[in-house]
Coordinates of C-alpha atoms in Angstrom, one line a residue:
Chain A
M1 CA -11.5 -6.9 -2.5
A2 CA -7.9 -7.4 -1.8
E3 CA -8.4 -11.1 -1.7
K4 CA -9.9 -11.2 -5.1
K5 CA -7.2 -9.0 -6.5
R6 CA -4.5 -11.2 -5.3
R7 CA -6.0 -14.3 -6.8
R8 CA -6.2 -12.9 -10.2
M9 CA -3.1 -13.5 -12.4
S10 CA -1.1 -10.4 -13.2
T11 CA 0.2 -9.8 -16.8
K12 CA 3.7 -10.5 -15.6
T13 CA 2.7 -13.9 -14.2
K14 CA 0.9 -14.7 -17.5
I15 CA 4.0 -13.9 -19.6
Q16 CA 6.2 -15.9 -17.3
L17 CA 3.9 -18.9 -17.4
T18 CA 3.7 -18.7 -21.2
V19 CA 7.5 -18.5 -21.6
F20 CA 7.9 -21.4 -19.2
L21 CA 5.4 -23.5 -21.1
I22 CA 7.0 -22.8 -24.4
V23 CA 10.5 -23.7 -23.0
Y24 CA 9.0 -26.8 -21.4
V25 CA 7.3 -28.1 -24.6
T26 CA 10.4 -27.3 -26.7
V27 CA 12.7 -29.2 -24.4
G28 CA 10.2 -32.0 -24.3
I29 CA 10.2 -32.2 -28.1
I30 CA 14.0 -32.2 -28.1
N31 CA 14.1 -34.9 -25.6
V32 CA 11.9 -37.2 -27.7
Q33 CA 15.0 -38.3 -29.7
Y34 CA 16.5 -39.6 -26.5
L35 CA 13.5 -41.8 -25.7
P36 CA 14.5 -45.3 -24.9
K37 CA 13.7 -47.8 -27.6
S38 CA 12.2 -50.4 -25.3
P39 CA 11.2 -50.7 -21.6
S40 CA 14.1 -53.0 -20.9
D41 CA 16.5 -50.3 -21.9
V42 CA 15.3 -48.2 -19.1
L43 CA 14.5 -50.9 -16.6
G44 CA 17.9 -52.4 -17.1
N45 CA 19.5 -49.1 -16.2
V46 CA 17.4 -48.3 -13.2
A47 CA 19.8 -49.9 -10.8
N48 CA 22.8 -48.0 -12.3
R49 CA 24.2 -45.0 -10.6
W50 CA 26.5 -42.4 -12.0
I51 CA 29.7 -43.0 -10.1
V52 CA 32.8 -41.0 -11.1
G53 CA 36.2 -42.3 -10.2
N54 CA 37.6 -45.8 -9.9
G55 CA 39.4 -47.4 -7.1
P56 CA 39.0 -47.2 -3.3
W57 CA 35.9 -45.7 -1.8
F58 CA 37.3 -42.3 -1.0
L59 CA 38.2 -41.7 -4.7
Q60 CA 34.6 -42.3 -5.9
I61 CA 31.8 -39.9 -5.9
N62 CA 28.2 -39.7 -7.0
P63 CA 27.8 -36.3 -8.8
M64 CA 24.1 -36.5 -9.2
T65 CA 23.5 -36.9 -5.4
I66 CA 25.7 -33.9 -4.8
I67 CA 24.2 -31.7 -7.5
T68 CA 20.6 -32.4 -6.3
S69 CA 21.7 -31.9 -2.7
L70 CA 23.1 -28.5 -3.6
V71 CA 19.9 -27.6 -5.4
V72 CA 17.8 -28.7 -2.4
I73 CA 20.0 -26.8 0.0
A74 CA 19.9 -23.7 -2.2
I75 CA 16.1 -23.9 -2.3
I76 CA 15.8 -24.3 1.5
V77 CA 18.3 -21.6 2.3
L78 CA 16.8 -19.1 -0.2
F79 CA 13.3 -19.7 1.3
A80 CA 14.7 -19.4 4.8
R81 CA 16.4 -16.2 3.9
A82 CA 13.2 -14.8 2.5
V83 CA 11.5 -15.7 5.7
Y84 CA 14.3 -14.3 7.9
K85 CA 14.3 -10.9 6.1
E86 CA 10.7 -10.2 7.1
Y87 CA 10.5 -12.0 10.4
S88 CA 8.0 -10.4 12.7
L89 CA 5.6 -11.0 15.5
I90 CA 2.7 -11.0 13.0
P91 CA 3.7 -13.5 10.3
N92 CA 3.3 -13.1 6.6
R93 CA 2.4 -16.1 4.4
K94 CA 5.9 -17.5 4.1
Q95 CA 6.7 -17.1 7.7
A96 CA 3.3 -18.7 8.7
F97 CA 4.1 -21.7 6.5
A98 CA 7.6 -22.1 7.9
E99 CA 6.3 -21.6 11.4
S100 CA 3.6 -24.1 11.0
V101 CA 6.2 -26.7 9.9
M102 CA 8.5 -25.9 12.7
D103 CA 5.7 -25.7 15.2
F104 CA 4.5 -29.2 14.2
I105 CA 7.9 -30.7 14.8
Y106 CA 8.6 -28.7 17.9
D107 CA 5.3 -30.0 19.5
I108 CA 6.4 -33.6 18.9
V109 CA 9.9 -32.9 20.3
Q110 CA 8.5 -31.1 23.4
S111 CA 6.1 -33.9 24.2
S112 CA 8.9 -36.5 24.1
I113 CA 11.9 -34.7 25.5
P114 CA 11.5 -33.0 28.8
D115 CA 14.9 -31.2 28.9
E116 CA 14.4 -27.9 27.2
R117 CA 18.0 -27.4 25.9
L118 CA 18.2 -30.9 24.5
A119 CA 14.7 -30.5 23.1
K120 CA 15.8 -27.4 21.2
S121 CA 18.8 -29.1 19.8
T122 CA 16.8 -32.1 18.8
F123 CA 14.2 -29.9 17.2
K124 CA 16.9 -28.3 15.1
I125 CA 18.3 -31.6 13.8
A126 CA 14.9 -33.1 13.2
T127 CA 13.6 -30.0 11.4
T128 CA 16.7 -29.8 9.2
L129 CA 16.3 -33.5 8.3
F130 CA 12.6 -33.1 7.6
L131 CA 13.1 -30.1 5.4
Y132 CA 16.0 -31.6 3.5
I133 CA 14.3 -34.9 2.9
A134 CA 10.9 -33.4 2.1
V135 CA 12.3 -30.9 -0.5
A136 CA 14.5 -33.6 -2.0
N137 CA 11.6 -36.0 -2.3
L138 CA 9.3 -33.4 -3.8
L139 CA 12.0 -32.4 -6.3
A140 CA 12.5 -36.0 -7.2
G141 CA 8.8 -36.6 -7.1
F142 CA 7.3 -34.3 -9.6
V143 CA 9.6 -31.5 -10.6
P144 CA 11.4 -32.0 -13.9
G145 CA 15.1 -31.3 -13.8
I146 CA 18.5 -32.7 -14.4
S147 CA 18.7 -36.5 -14.7
V148 CA 21.3 -38.9 -16.0
D149 CA 20.9 -42.2 -17.9
V150 CA 23.7 -44.5 -17.1
T151 CA 24.6 -47.6 -19.1
K152 CA 27.1 -50.0 -17.7
T153 CA 29.6 -52.0 -19.8
I154 CA 32.4 -54.2 -18.7
G155 CA 35.8 -53.2 -20.1
E156 CA 38.5 -55.4 -21.4
N157 CA 40.3 -55.6 -18.0
G158 CA 37.1 -56.5 -16.2
E159 CA 36.6 -52.9 -15.0
I160 CA 33.2 -51.3 -15.1
I161 CA 32.8 -48.5 -17.6
R162 CA 29.9 -46.2 -17.0
N163 CA 28.4 -44.2 -19.8
A164 CA 26.5 -41.3 -18.5
K165 CA 24.0 -39.5 -20.7
F166 CA 23.1 -36.1 -19.2
M167 CA 19.4 -35.0 -19.8
L168 CA 17.5 -31.9 -19.0
F169 CA 13.8 -31.9 -18.1
S170 CA 13.2 -35.4 -19.4
D171 CA 12.8 -36.8 -16.0
T172 CA 12.4 -35.5 -12.4
W173 CA 15.4 -34.6 -10.4
F174 CA 17.5 -37.5 -9.1
A175 CA 16.6 -38.0 -5.4
P176 CA 19.6 -37.7 -3.1
T177 CA 17.5 -39.8 -0.6
A178 CA 17.6 -42.6 -3.1
D179 CA 21.3 -42.8 -2.6
L180 CA 22.4 -44.7 0.5
N181 CA 25.3 -42.4 1.0
T182 CA 22.9 -39.6 2.1
N183 CA 20.6 -41.8 4.2
L184 CA 23.3 -43.7 6.0
T185 CA 25.2 -40.6 6.8
Y186 CA 22.2 -39.0 8.3
A187 CA 21.2 -42.1 10.2
I188 CA 24.7 -42.4 11.7
V189 CA 24.6 -38.7 12.6
V190 CA 21.4 -39.3 14.4
L191 CA 22.8 -42.3 16.2
V192 CA 25.9 -40.5 17.3
I193 CA 23.9 -37.4 18.4
S194 CA 21.4 -39.6 20.3
H195 CA 24.2 -41.2 22.3
Y196 CA 25.9 -37.9 22.9
F197 CA 22.7 -36.4 24.2
G198 CA 22.1 -39.6 26.3
I199 CA 25.5 -39.1 28.0
K200 CA 24.8 -35.4 28.5
A201 CA 21.4 -36.1 30.0
K202 CA 22.1 -39.2 32.2
G203 CA 25.8 -39.0 32.8
F204 CA 28.5 -41.4 31.4
K205 CA 28.0 -44.1 34.0
A206 CA 24.3 -44.3 33.6
W207 CA 24.8 -44.4 29.9
L208 CA 27.2 -47.3 30.1
K209 CA 24.9 -49.0 32.5
S210 CA 22.0 -48.8 30.0
F211 CA 23.8 -51.3 27.8
I212 CA 23.7 -54.0 30.5
E213 CA 20.1 -53.5 31.4
P214 CA 18.0 -55.3 32.4
I215 CA 20.6 -58.1 32.8
P216 CA 24.3 -58.0 31.8
V217 CA 23.8 -61.1 29.5
L218 CA 21.9 -58.8 27.1
L219 CA 24.9 -56.6 26.4
P220 CA 25.5 -58.1 22.9
L221 CA 21.9 -57.8 22.0
N222 CA 21.8 -54.2 23.2
I223 CA 24.8 -53.4 21.0
I224 CA 23.2 -55.1 18.0
G225 CA 20.0 -53.3 18.7
E226 CA 21.8 -49.9 18.7
L227 CA 23.7 -50.7 15.5
A228 CA 20.5 -51.9 13.8
K229 CA 18.9 -48.5 14.3
P230 CA 20.8 -46.5 11.7
I231 CA 20.5 -49.4 9.2
S232 CA 16.8 -49.7 9.5
H233 CA 16.5 -45.9 9.7
S234 CA 18.4 -45.3 6.5
M235 CA 17.1 -48.3 4.6
R236 CA 13.5 -47.4 5.2
L237 CA 13.9 -44.1 3.4
F238 CA 16.2 -45.5 0.8
G239 CA 14.0 -48.4 -0.1
N240 CA 10.9 -46.2 -0.3
I241 CA 12.3 -43.6 -2.6
T242 CA 14.3 -45.9 -4.8
G243 CA 11.4 -48.4 -4.9
G244 CA 9.0 -45.7 -5.7
G245 CA 11.1 -44.5 -8.6
V246 CA 11.5 -48.0 -10.0
L247 CA 7.8 -48.7 -9.6
V248 CA 6.7 -45.6 -11.3
L249 CA 9.1 -46.2 -14.1
A250 CA 8.0 -49.8 -14.6
L251 CA 4.3 -49.0 -14.4
S252 CA 4.7 -46.1 -16.8
Y253 CA 5.6 -48.6 -19.5
F254 CA 2.8 -50.9 -18.7
V255 CA 0.2 -48.2 -18.9
K256 CA 2.0 -46.0 -21.4
Y257 CA -1.0 -44.3 -22.9
M258 CA -3.1 -43.7 -19.8
F259 CA -3.2 -40.9 -17.3
L260 CA -2.2 -43.3 -14.5
P261 CA 1.5 -42.6 -14.3
P262 CA 1.1 -38.9 -13.4
I263 CA -1.1 -40.0 -10.5
L264 CA 1.5 -42.6 -9.5
W265 CA 4.1 -39.9 -9.6
G266 CA 1.9 -37.8 -7.4
Y267 CA 1.6 -40.6 -4.9
F268 CA 5.3 -41.6 -4.8
G269 CA 6.5 -38.0 -5.2
I270 CA 4.3 -35.9 -3.0
F271 CA 2.5 -38.3 -0.6
S272 CA 5.1 -41.0 0.0
G273 CA 7.9 -38.5 -0.1
L274 CA 6.4 -36.3 2.6
I275 CA 5.5 -39.3 4.7
Q276 CA 9.0 -40.7 4.5
A277 CA 10.4 -37.3 5.5
F278 CA 8.1 -37.1 8.4
V279 CA 8.9 -40.7 9.4
F280 CA 12.6 -40.1 9.2
S281 CA 12.4 -37.0 11.5
T282 CA 10.0 -38.6 13.9
L283 CA 12.3 -41.6 14.2
T284 CA 15.1 -39.2 14.9
I285 CA 13.2 -37.7 17.7
A286 CA 12.2 -41.1 19.0
Y287 CA 15.8 -42.4 19.0
I288 CA 17.1 -39.3 20.8
S289 CA 14.3 -39.4 23.3
A290 CA 14.9 -43.1 24.0
Q291 CA 18.5 -42.3 24.8
V292 CA 17.7 -39.2 26.8
G293 CA 14.7 -40.6 28.8
Chain B
M1 CA 25.5 -53.2 -6.8
D2 CA 25.6 -49.5 -7.4
F3 CA 22.8 -49.0 -5.0
F4 CA 24.8 -49.9 -1.9
Q5 CA 28.1 -48.4 -2.8
I6 CA 29.3 -46.1 0.0
N7 CA 31.9 -43.6 -1.1
L8 CA 33.2 -40.1 -0.7
T9 CA 29.7 -38.8 -1.3
A10 CA 28.8 -39.7 2.3
V11 CA 31.4 -37.2 3.6
V12 CA 30.2 -34.6 1.2
Q13 CA 26.6 -35.2 2.4
L14 CA 27.7 -34.9 6.0
L15 CA 29.4 -31.6 5.3
S16 CA 26.3 -30.3 3.4
F17 CA 24.1 -31.4 6.3
I18 CA 26.2 -29.5 8.8
F19 CA 26.1 -26.5 6.5
L20 CA 22.4 -26.7 6.1
L21 CA 21.9 -27.1 9.9
W22 CA 24.1 -24.0 10.5
M23 CA 22.4 -21.9 7.9
L24 CA 18.9 -22.9 9.1
N25 CA 19.9 -22.4 12.7
K26 CA 20.8 -18.8 11.9
L27 CA 18.0 -18.1 9.5
L28 CA 15.0 -20.0 10.9
Y29 CA 15.4 -21.7 14.2
K30 CA 16.9 -18.9 16.3
P31 CA 14.2 -16.3 15.2
F32 CA 11.5 -19.0 15.6
L33 CA 12.5 -20.0 19.1
S34 CA 13.1 -16.4 20.3
M35 CA 9.8 -15.4 18.6
M36 CA 8.0 -18.2 20.4
D37 CA 9.3 -17.0 23.7
K38 CA 8.4 -13.4 22.8
R39 CA 4.9 -14.5 21.7
K40 CA 4.5 -16.5 24.9
E41 CA 5.5 -13.5 27.0
K42 CA 3.3 -11.2 25.0
V43 CA 0.3 -13.6 25.3
E44 CA 0.9 -13.9 29.0
G45 CA 1.2 -10.2 29.4
D46 CA -1.9 -9.6 27.4
L47 CA -3.8 -12.2 29.4
L48 CA -2.6 -10.5 32.6
E49 CA -3.6 -7.2 31.2
A50 CA -7.0 -8.5 30.2
E51 CA -7.5 -10.0 33.7
N52 CA -6.6 -6.7 35.2
A53 CA -8.9 -4.8 32.9
R54 CA -11.6 -7.3 33.8
K55 CA -11.0 -6.7 37.5
R56 CA -11.0 -3.0 37.0
A57 CA -14.3 -3.2 35.0
E58 CA -15.8 -5.3 37.8
E59 CA -14.7 -2.7 40.3
L60 CA -16.1 0.1 38.2
R61 CA -19.3 -1.8 37.8
K62 CA -19.6 -2.3 41.5
E63 CA -18.9 1.3 42.1
A64 CA -21.5 2.3 39.6
E65 CA -24.0 -0.1 41.2
N66 CA -23.2 1.3 44.6
S67 CA -23.7 4.9 43.4
L68 CA -26.9 3.9 41.7
K69 CA -28.1 2.3 44.9
E70 CA -27.1 5.4 46.8
A71 CA -28.9 7.6 44.3
R72 CA -31.9 5.5 44.5
A73 CA -31.9 5.6 48.3
R74 CA -31.4 9.4 48.1
A75 CA -34.3 9.7 45.7
D76 CA -36.5 7.6 47.9
Q77 CA -35.5 9.7 50.9
I78 CA -36.3 12.9 48.9
L79 CA -39.5 11.5 47.7
S80 CA -40.7 10.5 51.2
A81 CA -39.5 13.8 52.6
A82 CA -41.5 15.5 49.8
N83 CA -44.5 13.4 50.6
V84 CA -44.3 14.4 54.3
Q85 CA -43.9 18.0 53.3
A86 CA -46.8 17.8 51.0
E87 CA -48.9 16.2 53.7
K88 CA -47.9 18.8 56.0
V89 CA -48.7 21.5 53.5
V90 CA -52.1 19.9 52.8
E91 CA -52.7 19.6 56.5
E92 CA -51.8 23.2 57.1
A93 CA -53.9 24.3 54.3
K94 CA -56.7 22.2 55.6
G95 CA -56.3 23.7 59.1
R96 CA -56.1 27.2 57.7
A97 CA -59.2 26.6 55.6
E98 CA -61.1 25.2 58.6
K99 CA -60.0 28.1 60.7
E100 CA -61.1 30.5 58.0
A101 CA -64.4 28.7 57.7
E102 CA -64.9 28.8 61.4
R103 CA -64.0 32.5 61.5
V104 CA -66.3 33.2 58.6
L105 CA -69.0 31.1 60.3
A106 CA -68.5 33.0 63.6
N107 CA -68.6 36.3 61.8
A108 CA -71.7 35.2 60.0
K109 CA -73.2 34.2 63.3
I110 CA -72.3 37.4 65.0
E111 CA -73.7 39.3 62.0
I112 CA -76.9 37.2 62.2
E113 CA -77.1 37.9 65.9
R114 CA -76.5 41.5 65.4
Q115 CA -79.1 41.7 62.6
T116 CA -81.5 39.7 64.6
Q117 CA -80.9 42.0 67.5
E118 CA -81.4 45.0 65.2
A119 CA -84.5 43.5 63.7
L120 CA -85.8 42.7 67.1
S121 CA -85.2 46.2 68.4
Q122 CA -86.8 47.6 65.3
V123 CA -89.7 45.2 65.8
Q124 CA -89.8 46.2 69.5
A125 CA -89.9 49.8 68.6
V126 CA -92.6 49.3 66.0
A127 CA -94.5 47.0 68.3
T128 CA -94.2 49.6 71.1
E129 CA -95.5 52.3 68.8
L130 CA -98.2 50.0 67.7
A131 CA -99.0 49.0 71.2
I132 CA -99.0 52.6 72.3
S133 CA -101.2 53.7 69.6
L134 CA -103.5 50.7 70.2
V135 CA -103.6 51.3 73.9
M136 CA -104.1 55.0 73.2
K137 CA -107.1 54.1 71.1
V138 CA -108.4 51.8 73.7
L139 CA -107.8 54.1 76.6
K140 CA -108.9 57.3 74.9
G141 CA -110.6 59.3 77.3
T142 CA -110.0 57.3 80.5
L143 CA -106.7 58.7 81.4
D144 CA -105.0 61.9 80.7
E145 CA -102.0 62.2 78.6
K146 CA -99.4 62.3 81.3
A147 CA -100.8 59.4 83.3
K148 CA -101.1 57.3 80.2
K149 CA -97.5 57.8 79.4
E150 CA -96.3 57.0 82.8
Y151 CA -98.5 53.9 83.0
L152 CA -97.2 52.6 79.7
I153 CA -93.6 53.3 80.5
N154 CA -94.0 51.3 83.7
V155 CA -95.6 48.4 81.8
F156 CA -92.8 48.3 79.3
K157 CA -90.2 48.5 82.1
E158 CA -91.8 45.5 83.7
Y159 CA -91.9 43.7 80.4
E160 CA -88.3 44.5 79.8
K161 CA -87.4 43.2 83.2
Q162 CA -89.0 39.9 82.4

């Protein structure tokens, strides 16, 4: 009986859903006037990023990445707080969900890293990365939100002028993982942590020795191999998310009046996004265990 | 290319990552890891308890079996004792009945003997009377009264001697 009762929609939920749908449709109708005139308008702007500030790198910033990042972090922290408040031996639904995700990653970590303390630290980093990337990709995949259309023009002095058009609910959220700033930072963090754990687990001398193994001649190759790790690590995620977005956008125009685009969004948003989050955290564990083992 | 531009955002993302890691560590990972240990302990304790309970149940079962066996043995013993007793009682009753029968038979024999004796003496008396009267009729006139009597008494005495 209780099961049946829970599944039925309450009056409050019905009102909320109705209000949400009315707002959603209204915003959609308002957004119609901003629709691009031709596909090339959109496709030409796909590569553009909203970058604020001119000059050296430390004066420039990508506001969209930071805004979405904050939203993602807020969602995760709010969820975690809701779980934390009612944490008990017998889990409720939220806790069971959170625990199944953590259990899944903890199993992988435990099977690849024997040292328990390092395993716990690795688990924390990998799970944080997984949650962040998964939520970000899902937000960017199929949840309508804030997005920005940027048109680039070249100014009189040869400088680039970016014209940002702020839009609400006309597109999904901008994915922070489609910005190399995020991915490269995370990949470098993983690289640094893996070497730090390596030194901790094996000792400094053994760690240094690992660079000239199996023969000293291979030292440059080993160093290049290590440096290639964060590049491939970050580029994989970056390429998948950016490419997914571009592909969906391009295909949306080719099959404008069909129901295919939502399915593509589903693929690139939910499936591909979750897979990339999983791949990223699994590679994190693999890199750390390669250094530790 | 806007795609590959690295700028201050990277630093912001690093800080946000550290913040998220810190928050999640406090809100999710610590409770999760401690709860996992607690669950492990609880499961181990429960398993141990279950094992103990199983052993105790086994012991109780054995005890119950033993007492059942004992009870059966006792019942058998009682039954056999009762059988022996019953046999004894039957035997006794039989013996008593036989004795009683023998006694009754003996009494009957004695009674028969006595009655026979009685009948015989009666018959003797009657026969004597008859004989006397018969002899009297035969010997009427040959002997006097006294002589007759003496003679007859002698005859009977000899007869009795025989």
